[in-house]
């Protein structure tokens, strides 16, 4: 079984659009900073194909995903499940 990092690097090959360590606080909270989440990876898909491939991998491997919406709070309030080891935030 692939690790989360290996799988995401296969999907999004531009390393500048993947973050696995040192994820900035602004990507882990809502626009007002009222809620804080956690993520093992942060991805910036450029198109529908990349986004759907990330979501397909997450679904098939039971990895929770938090859509972020560039911090606008239009996607959802940031929330992640504490029950999972691997989490992905998609911006």
Tab-separated table of N, CA and C in Angstrom:
chain	number	residue	atom	x	y	z
A	1	UNK	N	0.840	-1.189	0.000
A	1	UNK	CA	0.000	0.000	0.000
A	1	UNK	C	0.882	1.249	0.000
A	2	UNK	N	0.551	2.190	-0.868
A	2	UNK	CA	1.307	3.431	-0.948
A	2	UNK	C	1.063	4.294	0.275
A	3	UNK	N	2.058	5.089	0.632
A	3	UNK	CA	1.839	6.077	1.682
A	3	UNK	C	1.063	7.242	1.079
A	4	UNK	N	0.464	8.040	1.919
A	4	UNK	CA	-0.272	9.214	1.469
A	4	UNK	C	0.641	10.123	0.642
A	5	UNK	N	1.827	10.366	1.127
A	5	UNK	CA	2.753	11.259	0.431
A	5	UNK	C	3.106	10.726	-0.955
A	6	UNK	N	3.425	9.454	-1.047
A	6	UNK	CA	3.775	8.844	-2.330
A	6	UNK	C	2.602	8.914	-3.304
A	7	UNK	N	1.418	8.624	-2.827
A	7	UNK	CA	0.232	8.639	-3.687
A	7	UNK	C	-0.042	10.043	-4.223
A	8	UNK	N	0.042	11.047	-3.349
A	8	UNK	CA	-0.234	12.409	-3.796
A	8	UNK	C	0.836	12.923	-4.756
A	9	UNK	N	2.086	12.506	-4.546
A	9	UNK	CA	3.152	12.901	-5.473
A	9	UNK	C	2.949	12.272	-6.848
A	10	UNK	N	2.294	11.140	-6.895
A	10	UNK	CA	1.982	10.503	-8.171
A	10	UNK	C	0.883	11.276	-8.899
A	11	UNK	N	-0.075	11.789	-8.145
A	11	UNK	CA	-1.211	12.514	-8.724
A	11	UNK	C	-0.806	13.925	-9.135
A	12	UNK	N	-0.154	14.642	-8.233
A	12	UNK	CA	0.269	16.023	-8.481
A	12	UNK	C	1.790	16.032	-8.493
A	13	UNK	N	2.345	16.113	-9.660
A	13	UNK	CA	3.788	15.963	-9.803
A	13	UNK	C	4.573	17.245	-9.578
A	14	UNK	N	3.900	18.380	-9.482
A	14	UNK	CA	4.558	19.654	-9.191
A	14	UNK	C	4.702	19.791	-7.673
A	15	UNK	N	5.921	19.636	-7.177
A	15	UNK	CA	6.177	19.635	-5.724
A	15	UNK	C	5.768	20.947	-5.059
A	16	UNK	N	5.700	22.045	-5.813
A	16	UNK	CA	5.305	23.336	-5.241
A	16	UNK	C	3.829	23.380	-4.862
A	17	UNK	N	3.048	22.401	-5.327
A	17	UNK	CA	1.618	22.375	-5.026
A	17	UNK	C	1.242	21.286	-4.037
A	18	UNK	N	2.255	20.763	-3.343
A	18	UNK	CA	2.056	19.757	-2.294
A	18	UNK	C	2.844	20.168	-1.061
A	19	UNK	N	2.201	20.130	0.088
A	19	UNK	CA	2.893	20.427	1.338
A	19	UNK	C	2.585	19.300	2.315
A	20	UNK	N	3.634	18.729	2.901
A	20	UNK	CA	3.454	17.621	3.846
A	20	UNK	C	3.935	17.967	5.254
A	21	UNK	N	4.836	18.896	5.373
A	21	UNK	CA	5.356	19.288	6.690
A	21	UNK	C	5.375	20.811	6.792
A	22	UNK	N	5.143	21.316	7.969
A	22	UNK	CA	5.180	22.757	8.171
A	22	UNK	C	4.049	23.491	7.471
A	23	UNK	N	2.860	22.907	7.496
A	23	UNK	CA	1.704	23.564	6.875
A	23	UNK	C	1.367	24.824	7.658
A	24	UNK	N	1.295	25.950	6.947
A	24	UNK	CA	1.039	27.235	7.602
A	24	UNK	C	-0.324	27.245	8.296
A	25	UNK	N	-0.380	27.968	9.405
A	25	UNK	CA	-1.598	28.068	10.216
A	25	UNK	C	-2.799	28.551	9.396
A	26	UNK	N	-2.580	29.450	8.439
A	26	UNK	CA	-3.705	29.981	7.662
A	26	UNK	C	-4.437	28.892	6.881
A	27	UNK	N	-3.769	27.778	6.610
A	27	UNK	CA	-4.411	26.680	5.902
A	27	UNK	C	-5.110	25.710	6.850
A	28	UNK	N	-4.963	25.911	8.135
A	28	UNK	CA	-5.530	24.994	9.127
A	28	UNK	C	-6.671	25.605	9.928
A	29	UNK	N	-7.102	26.805	9.540
A	29	UNK	CA	-8.205	27.434	10.267
A	29	UNK	C	-9.154	28.112	9.297
A	30	UNK	N	-10.338	28.448	9.799
A	30	UNK	CA	-11.294	29.150	8.951
A	30	UNK	C	-10.848	30.605	8.806
A	31	UNK	N	-11.584	31.377	8.014
A	31	UNK	CA	-11.187	32.756	7.698
A	31	UNK	C	-11.066	33.633	8.938
A	32	UNK	N	-11.854	33.355	9.952
A	32	UNK	CA	-11.822	34.171	11.170
A	32	UNK	C	-10.949	33.568	12.269
A	33	UNK	N	-10.384	32.424	12.010
A	33	UNK	CA	-9.529	31.786	13.006
A	33	UNK	C	-10.287	31.179	14.168
A	34	UNK	N	-11.589	30.971	14.015
A	34	UNK	CA	-12.405	30.425	15.106
A	34	UNK	C	-12.253	28.926	15.255
A	35	UNK	N	-11.986	28.248	14.157
A	35	UNK	CA	-11.846	26.785	14.189
A	35	UNK	C	-10.492	26.420	13.618
A	36	UNK	N	-9.893	25.410	14.220
A	36	UNK	CA	-8.588	24.953	13.757
A	36	UNK	C	-8.661	23.459	13.481
A	37	UNK	N	-8.070	23.062	12.384
A	37	UNK	CA	-8.040	21.654	12.010
A	37	UNK	C	-6.613	21.149	11.962
A	38	UNK	N	-6.456	19.967	11.435
A	38	UNK	CA	-5.141	19.356	11.272
A	38	UNK	C	-5.101	18.709	9.901
A	39	UNK	N	-3.924	18.662	9.314
A	39	UNK	CA	-3.782	18.021	8.001
A	39	UNK	C	-2.410	17.386	7.900
A	40	UNK	N	-2.368	16.238	7.280
A	40	UNK	CA	-1.093	15.569	6.988
A	40	UNK	C	-0.555	16.024	5.643
A	41	UNK	N	-1.451	16.588	4.821
A	41	UNK	CA	-1.042	17.066	3.502
A	41	UNK	C	-1.939	18.221	3.080
A	42	UNK	N	-1.365	19.118	2.311
A	42	UNK	CA	-2.099	20.233	1.714
A	42	UNK	C	-1.833	20.167	0.220
A	43	UNK	N	-2.887	20.138	-0.575
A	43	UNK	CA	-2.718	20.042	-2.024
A	43	UNK	C	-3.417	21.206	-2.710
A	44	UNK	N	-2.837	21.631	-3.816
A	44	UNK	CA	-3.384	22.710	-4.623
A	44	UNK	C	-3.604	22.182	-6.047
A	45	UNK	N	-4.725	21.513	-6.297
A	45	UNK	CA	-4.982	20.996	-7.646
A	45	UNK	C	-5.216	22.156	-8.617
A	46	UNK	N	-4.725	22.003	-9.837
A	46	UNK	CA	-4.885	23.048	-10.847
A	46	UNK	C	-6.112	22.845	-11.725
A	47	UNK	N	-6.625	21.626	-11.741
A	47	UNK	CA	-7.743	21.361	-12.632
A	47	UNK	C	-8.630	20.261	-12.049
A	48	UNK	N	-9.725	20.025	-12.727
A	48	UNK	CA	-10.699	19.033	-12.270
A	48	UNK	C	-10.098	17.641	-12.198
A	49	UNK	N	-9.272	17.306	-13.165
A	49	UNK	CA	-8.654	15.965	-13.185
A	49	UNK	C	-7.823	15.735	-11.920
A	50	UNK	N	-6.966	16.700	-11.568
A	50	UNK	CA	-6.143	16.540	-10.356
A	50	UNK	C	-7.017	16.477	-9.113
A	51	UNK	N	-7.994	17.371	-9.027
A	51	UNK	CA	-8.871	17.380	-7.861
A	51	UNK	C	-9.635	16.078	-7.711
A	52	UNK	N	-10.185	15.572	-8.810
A	52	UNK	CA	-10.948	14.325	-8.717
A	52	UNK	C	-10.039	13.135	-8.434
A	53	UNK	N	-8.795	13.167	-8.918
A	53	UNK	CA	-7.858	12.074	-8.622
A	53	UNK	C	-7.491	12.049	-7.143
A	54	UNK	N	-7.294	13.221	-6.549
A	54	UNK	CA	-7.010	13.301	-5.115
A	54	UNK	C	-8.200	12.762	-4.335
A	55	UNK	N	-9.402	13.191	-4.704
A	55	UNK	CA	-10.603	12.741	-3.995
A	55	UNK	C	-10.850	11.249	-4.198
A	56	UNK	N	-10.563	10.735	-5.376
A	56	UNK	CA	-10.716	9.290	-5.626
A	56	UNK	C	-9.778	8.493	-4.717
A	57	UNK	N	-8.502	8.921	-4.660
A	57	UNK	CA	-7.542	8.246	-3.783
A	57	UNK	C	-8.036	8.289	-2.334
A	58	UNK	N	-8.470	9.461	-1.894
A	58	UNK	CA	-8.930	9.605	-0.514
A	58	UNK	C	-10.124	8.694	-0.236
A	59	UNK	N	-11.060	8.658	-1.145
A	59	UNK	CA	-12.246	7.812	-0.958
A	59	UNK	C	-11.860	6.333	-0.887
A	60	UNK	N	-11.041	5.891	-1.820
A	60	UNK	CA	-10.655	4.483	-1.865
A	60	UNK	C	-9.828	4.047	-0.663
A	61	UNK	N	-9.164	5.003	-0.013
A	61	UNK	CA	-8.296	4.686	1.120
A	61	UNK	C	-8.827	5.212	2.446
A	62	UNK	N	-10.078	5.654	2.456
A	62	UNK	CA	-10.749	6.122	3.679
A	62	UNK	C	-9.973	7.257	4.353
A	63	UNK	N	-9.504	8.202	3.547
A	63	UNK	CA	-8.757	9.356	4.055
A	63	UNK	C	-9.699	10.559	4.081
A	64	UNK	N	-9.941	11.148	5.246
A	64	UNK	CA	-10.799	12.338	5.314
A	64	UNK	C	-10.185	13.508	4.545
A	65	UNK	N	-11.048	14.275	3.881
A	65	UNK	CA	-10.622	15.432	3.102
A	65	UNK	C	-11.397	16.652	3.567
A	66	UNK	N	-10.715	17.778	3.657
A	66	UNK	CA	-11.358	19.044	3.983
A	66	UNK	C	-11.165	20.011	2.828
A	67	UNK	N	-12.236	20.348	2.100
A	67	UNK	CA	-12.111	21.388	1.082
A	67	UNK	C	-11.974	22.739	1.768
A	68	UNK	N	-11.127	23.605	1.242
A	68	UNK	CA	-10.849	24.852	1.938
A	68	UNK	C	-11.426	26.071	1.244
A	69	UNK	N	-11.405	26.153	-0.057
A	69	UNK	CA	-11.975	27.308	-0.752
A	69	UNK	C	-11.167	28.575	-0.579
A	70	UNK	N	-9.844	28.458	-0.509
A	70	UNK	CA	-8.925	29.607	-0.411
A	70	UNK	C	-9.171	30.466	0.820
A	71	UNK	N	-9.729	29.890	1.869
A	71	UNK	CA	-9.908	30.624	3.124
A	71	UNK	C	-11.115	31.546	3.145
A	72	UNK	N	-12.009	31.411	2.175
A	72	UNK	CA	-13.169	32.300	2.092
A	72	UNK	C	-14.320	31.877	2.990
A	73	UNK	N	-14.267	30.647	3.505
A	73	UNK	CA	-15.359	30.044	4.281
A	73	UNK	C	-16.549	29.672	3.401
A	74	UNK	N	-16.373	29.723	2.075
A	74	UNK	CA	-17.456	29.341	1.185
A	74	UNK	C	-17.532	27.839	0.980
A	75	UNK	N	-16.411	27.126	1.180
A	75	UNK	CA	-16.418	25.675	1.002
A	75	UNK	C	-17.072	24.993	2.196
A	76	UNK	N	-16.657	25.345	3.378
A	76	UNK	CA	-17.214	24.784	4.606
A	76	UNK	C	-16.398	25.331	5.768
A	77	UNK	N	-16.885	25.120	6.970
A	77	UNK	CA	-16.046	25.414	8.122
A	77	UNK	C	-14.975	24.354	8.187
A	78	UNK	N	-13.775	24.758	8.501
A	78	UNK	CA	-12.686	23.798	8.533
A	78	UNK	C	-12.886	22.839	9.693
A	79	UNK	N	-12.892	21.561	9.366
A	79	UNK	CA	-13.063	20.536	10.399
A	79	UNK	C	-12.424	19.258	9.900
A	80	UNK	N	-11.706	18.604	10.750
A	80	UNK	CA	-11.179	17.291	10.396
A	80	UNK	C	-11.475	16.333	11.529
A	81	UNK	N	-11.531	15.075	11.188
A	81	UNK	CA	-11.812	14.033	12.165
A	81	UNK	C	-10.538	13.651	12.895
A	82	UNK	N	-10.585	13.598	14.201
A	82	UNK	CA	-9.429	13.180	14.984
A	82	UNK	C	-9.205	11.670	14.903
A	83	UNK	N	-10.144	10.960	14.318
A	83	UNK	CA	-10.064	9.504	14.293
A	83	UNK	C	-9.099	8.975	13.234
A	84	UNK	N	-8.732	9.780	12.276
A	84	UNK	CA	-7.901	9.299	11.167
A	84	UNK	C	-6.452	9.746	11.330
A	85	UNK	N	-5.543	8.914	10.841
A	85	UNK	CA	-4.128	9.265	10.879
A	85	UNK	C	-3.752	10.194	9.736
A	86	UNK	N	-4.315	9.992	8.572
A	86	UNK	CA	-3.993	10.781	7.393
A	86	UNK	C	-5.166	11.686	7.050
A	87	UNK	N	-4.879	12.957	6.862
A	87	UNK	CA	-5.911	13.913	6.459
A	87	UNK	C	-5.359	14.751	5.324
A	88	UNK	N	-6.228	15.177	4.413
A	88	UNK	CA	-5.831	16.007	3.294
A	88	UNK	C	-6.676	17.273	3.320
A	89	UNK	N	-6.040	18.414	3.203
A	89	UNK	CA	-6.732	19.674	3.005
A	89	UNK	C	-6.537	20.077	1.558
A	90	UNK	N	-7.628	20.358	0.856
A	90	UNK	CA	-7.566	20.712	-0.557
A	90	UNK	C	-7.946	22.159	-0.708
A	91	UNK	N	-7.049	22.980	-1.237
A	91	UNK	CA	-7.336	24.399	-1.422
A	91	UNK	C	-7.466	24.721	-2.892
